């Protein structure tokens, strides 16, 4: 099979192995979404406030701000495959720590390492996939997000299973989630290691043109001066902010307005990921037959309706509220499922000769996963209601509505 991105012939067998190993890596990428479920259990176990509990998922995404651009630079030096391998090692270590303790400091360290590993992976895996895909990049990345969403969807189910007193879970309770995902991470590492992947390390640079480390950093950040790149960056910030925000806040909405217990309300997170998974699965098809702009409009319209449903759920009786919230959570799950792939691919296609640098910048936008939950927690505590959190997410949806006119590839 002709691989036009690399200008070389890749055998069908090698291509299938490479794509399989990379999709396996997308599954491990989804481990980061366990922080929403975990933060709710940690809040309950350690009696934390909303602000402190929301700090845990915020901490995970804080590392996207610090490590995304350095990871893009690192890819220029050691290559994309080795960077993905490093991300898997860090992720496995992060999942090992909570097996031994639920101490707050241990959880802080674990979530930090999980965030660092995920930053390395998200920054390097997407450009690695682009080496094998010339056409339909958004569709392929969306399929990867579908695989990622499966891991996200399973996390609250495994945690609830472990938390049930009648179910044996190695004495870990909900934390049985960590050793299960750790084993999967080890398997993904082994599969990628045996996969032959030949690649260029830099962004269209010959050895004589290799820049100093400082120049790499400066040139990468200069790309944000381009208005289109900056708008894509903000789009990804809003996407992940809404994603993490819904993941974290959905159970709290059902607890406060529908009167459900945490174990029952945790179903809201699963519902969100069910529809996000369906969205990624169907989105990979729709992005092949529809213009990206058309599907972006459909997605953001669903997100707008979801915010309306959540506000309605906060102002209705307990029984009616539950259904308004379920509909809102489902709509935002589907609508937000493909926004990352569309914004990311727009930026990559806009500057195809700067894939490593653009990837680093776009993944840095996942820092929105730090900003949104923190502001949502503060807003909820300030008004003593989860309506504050929904209002913050609605601001992100409004930005995505304004971004529609920028979608063109």
PDB file of N, CA and C in Angstrom, residues 2-8 80 127-135 137 200 204 355:
ATOM      1  N   UNK A   2       0.504   2.187  -0.826  1.00  0.00           N
ATOM      2  CA  UNK A   2       1.310   3.400  -0.932  1.00  0.00           C
ATOM      3  C   UNK A   2       1.040   4.321   0.235  1.00  0.00           C
ATOM      4  N   UNK A   3       2.072   4.669   0.978  1.00  0.00           N
ATOM      5  CA  UNK A   3       1.954   5.624   2.084  1.00  0.00           C
ATOM      6  C   UNK A   3       2.480   6.955   1.589  1.00  0.00           C
ATOM      7  N   UNK A   4       1.587   7.845   1.158  1.00  0.00           N
ATOM      8  CA  UNK A   4       2.000   9.091   0.542  1.00  0.00           C
ATOM      9  C   UNK A   4       2.646  10.045   1.512  1.00  0.00           C
ATOM     10  N   UNK A   5       2.317   9.944   2.791  1.00  0.00           N
ATOM     11  CA  UNK A   5       2.891  10.864   3.766  1.00  0.00           C
ATOM     12  C   UNK A   5       4.372  10.613   3.968  1.00  0.00           C
ATOM     13  N   UNK A   6       4.811   9.392   3.824  1.00  0.00           N
ATOM     14  CA  UNK A   6       6.203   9.073   4.046  1.00  0.00           C
ATOM     15  C   UNK A   6       6.961   8.875   2.747  1.00  0.00           C
ATOM     16  N   UNK A   7       6.231   8.799   1.647  1.00  0.00           N
ATOM     17  CA  UNK A   7       6.882   8.626   0.379  1.00  0.00           C
ATOM     18  C   UNK A   7       7.552   7.265   0.267  1.00  0.00           C
ATOM     19  N   UNK A   8       6.986   6.272   0.885  1.00  0.00           N
ATOM     20  CA  UNK A   8       7.577   4.949   0.834  1.00  0.00           C
ATOM     21  C   UNK A   8       6.468   3.912   0.775  1.00  0.00           C
ATOM     22  N   UNK A  80       8.428  10.115  17.015  1.00  0.00           N
ATOM     23  CA  UNK A  80       7.083  10.011  17.585  1.00  0.00           C
ATOM     24  C   UNK A  80       6.850   8.696  18.316  1.00  0.00           C
ATOM     25  N   UNK A 127       0.148  12.934  15.537  1.00  0.00           N
ATOM     26  CA  UNK A 127       1.043  13.067  14.377  1.00  0.00           C
ATOM     27  C   UNK A 127       1.560  11.719  13.872  1.00  0.00           C
ATOM     28  N   UNK A 128       1.714  10.753  14.790  1.00  0.00           N
ATOM     29  CA  UNK A 128       2.146   9.424  14.370  1.00  0.00           C
ATOM     30  C   UNK A 128       1.101   8.796  13.438  1.00  0.00           C
ATOM     31  N   UNK A 129      -0.170   8.959  13.797  1.00  0.00           N
ATOM     32  CA  UNK A 129      -1.253   8.454  12.949  1.00  0.00           C
ATOM     33  C   UNK A 129      -1.244   9.166  11.597  1.00  0.00           C
ATOM     34  N   UNK A 130      -0.963  10.470  11.594  1.00  0.00           N
ATOM     35  CA  UNK A 130      -1.006  11.243  10.348  1.00  0.00           C
ATOM     36  C   UNK A 130       0.039  10.774   9.342  1.00  0.00           C
ATOM     37  N   UNK A 131       1.077  10.062   9.801  1.00  0.00           N
ATOM     38  CA  UNK A 131       2.075   9.504   8.890  1.00  0.00           C
ATOM     39  C   UNK A 131       1.472   8.430   7.989  1.00  0.00           C
ATOM     40  N   UNK A 132       0.407   7.775   8.464  1.00  0.00           N
ATOM     41  CA  UNK A 132      -0.191   6.669   7.731  1.00  0.00           C
ATOM     42  C   UNK A 132      -1.512   7.049   7.062  1.00  0.00           C
ATOM     43  N   UNK A 133      -1.978   8.259   7.303  1.00  0.00           N
ATOM     44  CA  UNK A 133      -3.269   8.676   6.761  1.00  0.00           C
ATOM     45  C   UNK A 133      -3.093   9.980   5.999  1.00  0.00           C
ATOM     46  N   UNK A 134      -3.378   9.944   4.713  1.00  0.00           N
ATOM     47  CA  UNK A 134      -3.288  11.168   3.915  1.00  0.00           C
ATOM     48  C   UNK A 134      -4.645  11.864   3.854  1.00  0.00           C
ATOM     49  N   UNK A 135      -5.659  11.084   3.481  1.00  0.00           N
ATOM     50  CA  UNK A 135      -7.010  11.629   3.374  1.00  0.00           C
ATOM     51  C   UNK A 135      -7.836  11.253   4.606  1.00  0.00           C
ATOM     52  N   UNK A 137      -8.204  12.640   7.554  1.00  0.00           N
ATOM     53  CA  UNK A 137      -7.494  12.662   8.832  1.00  0.00           C
ATOM     54  C   UNK A 137      -8.462  12.858   9.996  1.00  0.00           C
ATOM     55  N   UNK A 200      10.241  10.011  10.049  1.00  0.00           N
ATOM     56  CA  UNK A 200      11.103  11.177  10.145  1.00  0.00           C
ATOM     57  C   UNK A 200      10.899  11.750  11.538  1.00  0.00           C
ATOM     58  N   UNK A 204       9.907  18.557   8.630  1.00  0.00           N
ATOM     59  CA  UNK A 204      10.487  18.912   7.334  1.00  0.00           C
ATOM     60  C   UNK A 204      11.822  19.632   7.448  1.00  0.00           C
ATOM     61  N   UNK A 355       3.660  19.723  11.696  1.00  0.00           N
ATOM     62  CA  UNK A 355       2.775  18.845  12.455  1.00  0.00           C
ATOM     63  C   UNK A 355       3.189  18.687  13.912  1.00  0.00           C
TER      64      UNK A 355
END
